[in-house]
């Protein structure tokens, strides 16, 4: 937790509803994704100003590859555009960018854009923005199990050495604290393969607001709701 107990140290967001937002306006889904990027821009700024230390956003799941090719292409282009449009402001705001997920499936242009934003924001100390891209919890856990099994095969580790800490340290999120608050927009109440291990004691906040309509005011409401929760961690007060 942050010094201020009311402010979650780590917020994770499932940014959902871009397609429905576009549909309501008779626009193409890709326009919904662009509007979603603008909502992310505002939310990052708001979170940093409110003292959040880590903001993780689900931007592209391993399952999202199954969408129509034109939409996948638009989303990949948006990653590159997003880097270009937002790097200066992120630097100015002291926001450092990190990426979780399997980057091996991305094109060279997407990967070089990601490398650029990571290196150009590396000095940021106010908040870390974690982009979950080609991410899913099950693939993350599978990769971690493989990595641990390889270390056992070489004799570096014994089965008895596997504990919760080692598992956490073998995930993409190794350097991050667990999320305190998980927000999902658009009225859907599911995790969709997001941070399943890390969410063990997270508070959940669901809102009907579609992601492109999310911003400072909606984040404030979610943080307020979080402040009213009683986190017991299985104990008796
Ligand atoms: C979330 O919005 C963005 C991504 C999954 C990339 P959706 O595209 O899922 O929007 P809906 O759920 O169809 O409205
Ligand atoms: C989850 O949203 C993934 C992201 C927000 C990137 P989806 O829209 O893909 O998830 P489902 O299909 O509603 O479970
Ligand atoms: Mg969706």
mmCIF file of C-alpha atoms and ligand atoms in Angstrom:
data_model
loop_
_atom_site.group_PDB
_atom_site.id
_atom_site.type_symbol
_atom_site.label_atom_id
_atom_site.label_comp_id
_atom_site.label_asym_id
_atom_site.label_seq_id
_atom_site.Cartn_x
_atom_site.Cartn_y
_atom_site.Cartn_z
ATOM 1 C CA UNK A 1 0.000 0.000 0.000
ATOM 2 C CA UNK A 2 1.031 3.614 -0.543
ATOM 3 C CA UNK A 3 1.636 5.947 2.404
ATOM 4 C CA UNK A 4 -1.956 7.032 1.933
ATOM 5 C CA UNK A 5 -3.892 3.844 2.677
ATOM 6 C CA UNK A 6 -6.804 5.034 0.564
ATOM 7 C CA UNK A 7 -4.738 5.059 -2.615
ATOM 8 C CA UNK A 8 -4.012 1.642 -4.140
ATOM 9 C CA UNK A 9 -0.321 1.217 -4.817
ATOM 10 C CA UNK A 10 -1.019 -0.903 -7.888
ATOM 11 C CA UNK A 11 -4.136 -0.607 -10.055
ATOM 12 C CA UNK A 12 -4.730 -2.999 -12.952
ATOM 13 C CA UNK A 13 -7.346 -2.247 -15.598
ATOM 14 C CA UNK A 14 -9.131 -4.455 -18.104
ATOM 15 C CA UNK A 15 -9.862 -1.775 -20.683
ATOM 16 C CA UNK A 16 -13.021 -3.157 -22.266
ATOM 17 C CA UNK A 17 -15.800 -1.755 -24.428
ATOM 18 C CA UNK A 18 -14.007 0.026 -27.286
ATOM 19 C CA UNK A 19 -15.966 -1.918 -29.913
ATOM 20 C CA UNK A 20 -19.347 -1.212 -28.345
ATOM 21 C CA UNK A 21 -18.451 2.460 -27.924
ATOM 22 C CA UNK A 22 -17.712 2.657 -31.662
ATOM 23 C CA UNK A 23 -20.830 0.709 -32.606
ATOM 24 C CA UNK A 24 -23.047 3.073 -30.616
ATOM 25 C CA UNK A 25 -21.670 5.904 -32.754
ATOM 26 C CA UNK A 26 -21.839 4.082 -36.068
ATOM 27 C CA UNK A 27 -18.045 4.097 -36.242
ATOM 28 C CA UNK A 28 -15.510 1.451 -37.096
ATOM 29 C CA UNK A 29 -14.139 -0.624 -34.204
ATOM 30 C CA UNK A 30 -10.676 0.807 -34.886
ATOM 31 C CA UNK A 31 -12.020 4.268 -34.023
ATOM 32 C CA UNK A 32 -13.148 2.830 -30.713
ATOM 33 C CA UNK A 33 -9.605 1.612 -30.098
ATOM 34 C CA UNK A 34 -8.194 5.037 -30.903
ATOM 35 C CA UNK A 35 -10.652 6.620 -28.461
ATOM 36 C CA UNK A 36 -9.531 3.963 -25.978
ATOM 37 C CA UNK A 37 -5.943 5.087 -26.382
ATOM 38 C CA UNK A 38 -6.987 8.650 -25.571
ATOM 39 C CA UNK A 39 -8.806 7.390 -22.466
ATOM 40 C CA UNK A 40 -5.646 5.573 -21.420
ATOM 41 C CA UNK A 41 -3.688 8.780 -21.843
ATOM 42 C CA UNK A 42 -6.008 10.629 -19.457
ATOM 43 C CA UNK A 43 -6.140 7.741 -16.988
ATOM 44 C CA UNK A 44 -2.343 7.441 -16.810
ATOM 45 C CA UNK A 45 -2.033 11.122 -16.026
ATOM 46 C CA UNK A 46 -4.788 10.936 -13.434
ATOM 47 C CA UNK A 47 -3.308 7.853 -11.736
ATOM 48 C CA UNK A 48 0.167 9.404 -11.575
ATOM 49 C CA UNK A 49 -1.224 12.637 -10.099
ATOM 50 C CA UNK A 50 -3.213 10.704 -7.516
ATOM 51 C CA UNK A 51 -0.127 8.879 -6.229
ATOM 52 C CA UNK A 52 -0.661 5.446 -7.779
ATOM 53 C CA UNK A 53 2.759 3.795 -8.182
ATOM 54 C CA UNK A 54 1.928 1.039 -10.694
ATOM 55 C CA UNK A 55 -0.763 1.006 -13.354
ATOM 56 C CA UNK A 56 -1.079 -2.201 -15.386
ATOM 57 C CA UNK A 57 -3.382 -2.180 -18.391
ATOM 58 C CA UNK A 58 -4.643 -5.112 -20.417
ATOM 59 C CA UNK A 59 -4.202 -3.868 -23.966
ATOM 60 C CA UNK A 60 -4.059 -7.069 -26.049
ATOM 61 C CA UNK A 61 -4.691 -10.638 -24.933
ATOM 62 C CA UNK A 62 -3.311 -13.816 -26.499
ATOM 63 C CA UNK A 63 -6.933 -14.551 -27.490
ATOM 64 C CA UNK A 64 -7.277 -11.218 -29.313
ATOM 65 C CA UNK A 65 -5.201 -12.602 -32.246
ATOM 66 C CA UNK A 66 -8.388 -14.441 -33.188
ATOM 67 C CA UNK A 67 -10.181 -11.182 -34.119
ATOM 68 C CA UNK A 68 -10.581 -10.171 -37.787
ATOM 69 C CA UNK A 69 -7.167 -9.457 -39.321
ATOM 70 C CA UNK A 70 -8.082 -5.827 -40.071
ATOM 71 C CA UNK A 71 -8.810 -5.198 -36.398
ATOM 72 C CA UNK A 72 -5.599 -6.928 -35.266
ATOM 73 C CA UNK A 73 -3.640 -4.824 -37.776
ATOM 74 C CA UNK A 74 -5.315 -1.644 -36.534
ATOM 75 C CA UNK A 75 -4.427 -2.534 -32.947
ATOM 76 C CA UNK A 76 -0.782 -3.201 -33.858
ATOM 77 C CA UNK A 77 -0.617 0.111 -35.707
ATOM 78 C CA UNK A 78 -2.125 1.790 -32.685
ATOM 79 C CA UNK A 79 0.718 0.477 -30.513
ATOM 80 C CA UNK A 80 3.209 2.244 -32.803
ATOM 81 C CA UNK A 81 1.112 5.395 -32.993
ATOM 82 C CA UNK A 82 0.554 5.357 -29.247
ATOM 83 C CA UNK A 83 4.298 5.237 -28.627
ATOM 84 C CA UNK A 84 4.867 8.168 -30.964
ATOM 85 C CA UNK A 85 2.028 10.262 -29.544
ATOM 86 C CA UNK A 86 2.624 9.654 -25.870
ATOM 87 C CA UNK A 87 6.328 9.246 -25.189
ATOM 88 C CA UNK A 88 7.052 12.986 -24.668
ATOM 89 C CA UNK A 89 4.200 13.430 -22.192
ATOM 90 C CA UNK A 90 5.082 10.243 -20.304
ATOM 91 C CA UNK A 91 8.653 11.478 -19.942
ATOM 92 C CA UNK A 92 7.408 14.817 -18.717
ATOM 93 C CA UNK A 93 5.105 13.160 -16.189
ATOM 94 C CA UNK A 94 7.853 10.858 -14.873
ATOM 95 C CA UNK A 95 6.066 7.708 -16.028
ATOM 96 C CA UNK A 96 8.203 4.699 -16.825
ATOM 97 C CA UNK A 97 6.813 2.129 -19.264
ATOM 98 C CA UNK A 98 7.221 -1.643 -18.986
ATOM 99 C CA UNK A 99 5.698 -4.452 -21.035
ATOM 100 C CA UNK A 100 4.435 -7.860 -19.896
ATOM 101 C CA UNK A 101 3.490 -10.640 -22.304
ATOM 102 C CA UNK A 102 5.139 -12.642 -25.056
ATOM 103 C CA UNK A 103 6.710 -10.142 -27.432
ATOM 104 C CA UNK A 104 8.022 -12.790 -29.854
ATOM 105 C CA UNK A 105 4.871 -12.700 -31.967
ATOM 106 C CA UNK A 106 5.030 -8.962 -32.683
ATOM 107 C CA UNK A 107 6.430 -7.490 -35.889
ATOM 108 C CA UNK A 108 9.765 -5.726 -35.880
ATOM 109 C CA UNK A 109 8.089 -2.313 -36.071
ATOM 110 C CA UNK A 110 5.921 -3.031 -33.021
ATOM 111 C CA UNK A 111 8.882 -4.386 -31.064
ATOM 112 C CA UNK A 112 11.106 -1.457 -31.936
ATOM 113 C CA UNK A 113 8.351 0.988 -30.916
ATOM 114 C CA UNK A 114 8.096 -0.849 -27.585
ATOM 115 C CA UNK A 115 11.872 -0.796 -27.115
ATOM 116 C CA UNK A 116 11.796 2.929 -27.837
ATOM 117 C CA UNK A 117 9.148 3.784 -25.269
ATOM 118 C CA UNK A 118 10.793 1.549 -22.648
ATOM 119 C CA UNK A 119 14.235 3.103 -23.084
ATOM 120 C CA UNK A 120 13.023 6.682 -23.476
ATOM 121 C CA UNK A 121 10.951 6.543 -20.270
ATOM 122 C CA UNK A 122 13.394 4.474 -18.216
ATOM 123 C CA UNK A 123 14.204 7.394 -15.886
ATOM 124 C CA UNK A 124 10.581 7.885 -14.829
ATOM 125 C CA UNK A 125 10.169 7.660 -11.061
ATOM 126 C CA UNK A 126 6.644 8.806 -10.411
ATOM 127 C CA UNK A 127 4.707 5.804 -11.690
ATOM 128 C CA UNK A 128 5.271 2.654 -13.737
ATOM 129 C CA UNK A 129 2.833 2.001 -16.566
ATOM 130 C CA UNK A 130 2.785 -1.696 -17.434
ATOM 131 C CA UNK A 131 1.349 -2.596 -20.830
ATOM 132 C CA UNK A 132 0.034 -6.162 -21.017
ATOM 133 C CA UNK A 133 0.479 -7.085 -24.676
ATOM 134 C CA UNK A 134 0.028 -10.561 -26.095
ATOM 135 C CA UNK A 135 -0.533 -11.402 -22.460
ATOM 136 C CA UNK A 136 -2.565 -14.107 -20.805
ATOM 137 C CA UNK A 137 -2.298 -15.499 -17.342
ATOM 138 C CA UNK A 138 -2.271 -19.114 -18.451
ATOM 139 C CA UNK A 139 0.522 -18.563 -20.964
ATOM 140 C CA UNK A 140 2.470 -16.598 -18.339
ATOM 141 C CA UNK A 141 2.108 -19.408 -15.788
ATOM 142 C CA UNK A 142 2.982 -22.025 -18.426
ATOM 143 C CA UNK A 143 6.163 -20.132 -19.352
ATOM 144 C CA UNK A 144 7.061 -19.847 -15.659
ATOM 145 C CA UNK A 145 6.578 -23.586 -15.101
ATOM 146 C CA UNK A 146 8.792 -24.324 -18.108
ATOM 147 C CA UNK A 147 11.504 -21.978 -16.827
ATOM 148 C CA UNK A 148 11.437 -23.591 -13.394
ATOM 149 C CA UNK A 149 11.479 -27.104 -14.902
ATOM 150 C CA UNK A 150 14.565 -26.185 -16.939
ATOM 151 C CA UNK A 151 16.349 -25.005 -13.785
ATOM 152 C CA UNK A 152 15.473 -28.299 -12.088
ATOM 153 C CA UNK A 153 16.725 -30.278 -15.088
ATOM 154 C CA UNK A 154 20.132 -28.574 -14.865
ATOM 155 C CA UNK A 155 20.294 -29.348 -11.141
ATOM 156 C CA UNK A 156 20.242 -25.652 -10.201
ATOM 157 C CA UNK A 157 16.993 -26.157 -8.269
ATOM 158 C CA UNK A 158 15.253 -29.005 -6.441
ATOM 159 C CA UNK A 159 11.482 -29.589 -6.492
ATOM 160 C CA UNK A 160 11.421 -28.656 -2.787
ATOM 161 C CA UNK A 161 12.799 -25.218 -3.671
ATOM 162 C CA UNK A 162 9.570 -24.315 -5.440
ATOM 163 C CA UNK A 163 7.572 -21.987 -3.263
ATOM 164 C CA UNK A 164 5.121 -19.142 -3.860
ATOM 165 C CA UNK A 165 7.923 -16.601 -3.998
ATOM 166 C CA UNK A 166 9.792 -18.527 -6.675
ATOM 167 C CA UNK A 167 6.628 -18.807 -8.739
ATOM 168 C CA UNK A 168 5.904 -15.075 -8.395
ATOM 169 C CA UNK A 169 9.511 -14.342 -9.327
ATOM 170 C CA UNK A 170 9.194 -16.484 -12.464
ATOM 171 C CA UNK A 171 6.209 -14.553 -13.846
ATOM 172 C CA UNK A 172 6.388 -11.540 -16.197
ATOM 173 C CA UNK A 173 5.331 -9.460 -13.195
ATOM 174 C CA UNK A 174 8.343 -10.504 -11.077
ATOM 175 C CA UNK A 175 9.342 -6.930 -10.259
ATOM 176 C CA UNK A 176 5.810 -5.690 -9.513
ATOM 177 C CA UNK A 177 3.767 -5.820 -6.314
ATOM 178 C CA UNK A 178 0.424 -7.642 -6.653
ATOM 179 C CA UNK A 179 -2.439 -5.417 -7.815
ATOM 180 C CA UNK A 180 -4.511 -3.925 -4.988
ATOM 181 C CA UNK A 181 -7.408 -2.968 -7.236
ATOM 182 C CA UNK A 182 -8.564 -4.485 -10.534
ATOM 183 C CA UNK A 183 -10.971 -2.394 -12.588
ATOM 184 C CA UNK A 184 -12.971 -3.706 -15.544
ATOM 185 C CA UNK A 185 -15.058 -1.408 -17.688
ATOM 186 C CA UNK A 186 -18.045 -2.100 -19.979
ATOM 187 C CA UNK A 187 -20.125 -4.144 -17.546
ATOM 188 C CA UNK A 188 -18.394 -7.476 -18.077
ATOM 189 C CA UNK A 189 -17.567 -9.220 -14.796
ATOM 190 C CA UNK A 190 -14.753 -11.618 -15.667
ATOM 191 C CA UNK A 191 -10.958 -11.729 -15.646
ATOM 192 C CA UNK A 192 -10.521 -12.973 -19.250
ATOM 193 C CA UNK A 193 -7.179 -14.595 -18.436
ATOM 194 C CA UNK A 194 -5.681 -11.521 -16.721
ATOM 195 C CA UNK A 195 -3.346 -11.659 -13.679
ATOM 196 C CA UNK A 196 -4.966 -14.754 -12.191
ATOM 197 C CA UNK A 197 -2.084 -15.549 -9.834
ATOM 198 C CA UNK A 198 -1.463 -11.929 -8.926
ATOM 199 C CA UNK A 199 -5.142 -11.168 -8.244
ATOM 200 C CA UNK A 200 -5.317 -13.502 -5.230
ATOM 201 C CA UNK A 201 -6.140 -10.639 -2.838
ATOM 202 C CA UNK A 202 -7.057 -7.837 -5.208
ATOM 203 C CA UNK A 203 -10.239 -5.837 -4.774
ATOM 204 C CA UNK A 204 -12.453 -5.861 -7.875
ATOM 205 C CA UNK A 205 -14.334 -2.894 -9.280
ATOM 206 C CA UNK A 206 -16.710 -3.276 -12.201
ATOM 207 C CA UNK A 207 -18.287 -0.347 -13.987
ATOM 208 C CA UNK A 208 -20.707 -0.132 -16.924
ATOM 209 C CA UNK A 209 -18.747 2.795 -18.366
ATOM 210 C CA UNK A 210 -17.205 1.849 -21.724
ATOM 211 C CA UNK A 211 -13.434 2.232 -21.772
ATOM 212 C CA UNK A 212 -13.268 5.253 -24.140
ATOM 213 C CA UNK A 213 -15.511 7.142 -21.664
ATOM 214 C CA UNK A 214 -13.248 6.341 -18.695
ATOM 215 C CA UNK A 215 -11.016 9.053 -17.271
ATOM 216 C CA UNK A 216 -10.071 11.064 -14.208
ATOM 217 C CA UNK A 217 -13.573 11.202 -12.723
ATOM 218 C CA UNK A 218 -14.173 7.454 -13.142
ATOM 219 C CA UNK A 219 -10.767 6.620 -11.686
ATOM 220 C CA UNK A 220 -11.537 8.806 -8.679
ATOM 221 C CA UNK A 221 -14.786 6.880 -8.155
ATOM 222 C CA UNK A 222 -12.998 3.530 -8.325
ATOM 223 C CA UNK A 223 -10.357 4.690 -5.849
ATOM 224 C CA UNK A 224 -13.085 5.962 -3.529
ATOM 225 C CA UNK A 225 -14.827 2.562 -3.643
ATOM 226 C CA UNK A 226 -11.497 0.875 -2.925
ATOM 227 C CA UNK A 227 -10.998 3.102 0.121
ATOM 228 C CA UNK A 228 -14.268 1.790 1.583
ATOM 229 C CA UNK A 229 -13.285 -1.886 1.255
ATOM 230 C CA UNK A 230 -12.256 -3.927 4.274
ATOM 231 C CA UNK A 231 -9.311 -6.087 3.240
ATOM 232 C CA UNK A 232 -9.081 -8.944 5.710
ATOM 233 C CA UNK A 233 -6.682 -11.356 3.997
ATOM 234 C CA UNK A 234 -8.417 -14.277 5.646
ATOM 235 C CA UNK A 235 -7.921 -12.906 9.138
ATOM 236 C CA UNK A 236 -10.281 -11.804 11.901
ATOM 237 C CA UNK A 237 -10.148 -8.135 12.820
HETATM 238 C C1 LIG B 1 -11.196 -3.704 -25.487
HETATM 239 O O1 LIG B 1 -12.340 -3.376 -26.221
HETATM 240 C C2 LIG B 1 -9.935 -3.569 -26.311
HETATM 241 C C3 LIG B 1 -9.315 -4.851 -26.678
HETATM 242 C C4 LIG B 1 -9.711 -6.032 -26.312
HETATM 243 C C5 LIG B 1 -8.157 -4.780 -27.549
HETATM 244 P P1 LIG B 1 -13.091 -4.444 -27.121
HETATM 245 O O2 LIG B 1 -12.525 -4.360 -28.491
HETATM 246 O O3 LIG B 1 -13.065 -5.781 -26.490
HETATM 247 O O4 LIG B 1 -14.553 -3.847 -27.111
HETATM 248 P P2 LIG B 1 -15.918 -4.652 -27.040
HETATM 249 O O5 LIG B 1 -15.836 -5.568 -25.866
HETATM 250 O O6 LIG B 1 -16.038 -5.402 -28.330
HETATM 251 O O7 LIG B 1 -16.962 -3.608 -26.874
HETATM 252 C C1 LIG B 2 -10.032 -8.613 -22.502
HETATM 253 O O1 LIG B 2 -11.108 -8.096 -23.239
HETATM 254 C C2 LIG B 2 -8.745 -8.260 -23.162
HETATM 255 C C3 LIG B 2 -8.410 -6.849 -23.193
HETATM 256 C C4 LIG B 2 -9.078 -5.879 -22.619
HETATM 257 C C5 LIG B 2 -7.215 -6.529 -23.912
HETATM 258 P P1 LIG B 2 -11.875 -8.986 -24.317
HETATM 259 O O2 LIG B 2 -12.969 -8.137 -24.829
HETATM 260 O O3 LIG B 2 -10.917 -9.528 -25.287
HETATM 261 O O4 LIG B 2 -12.415 -10.182 -23.420
HETATM 262 P P2 LIG B 2 -13.748 -11.039 -23.520
HETATM 263 O O5 LIG B 2 -13.786 -11.612 -24.912
HETATM 264 O O6 LIG B 2 -14.899 -10.130 -23.278
HETATM 265 O O7 LIG B 2 -13.619 -12.075 -22.448
HETATM 266 MG MG1 LIG B 3 -14.279 -6.701 -25.189
#
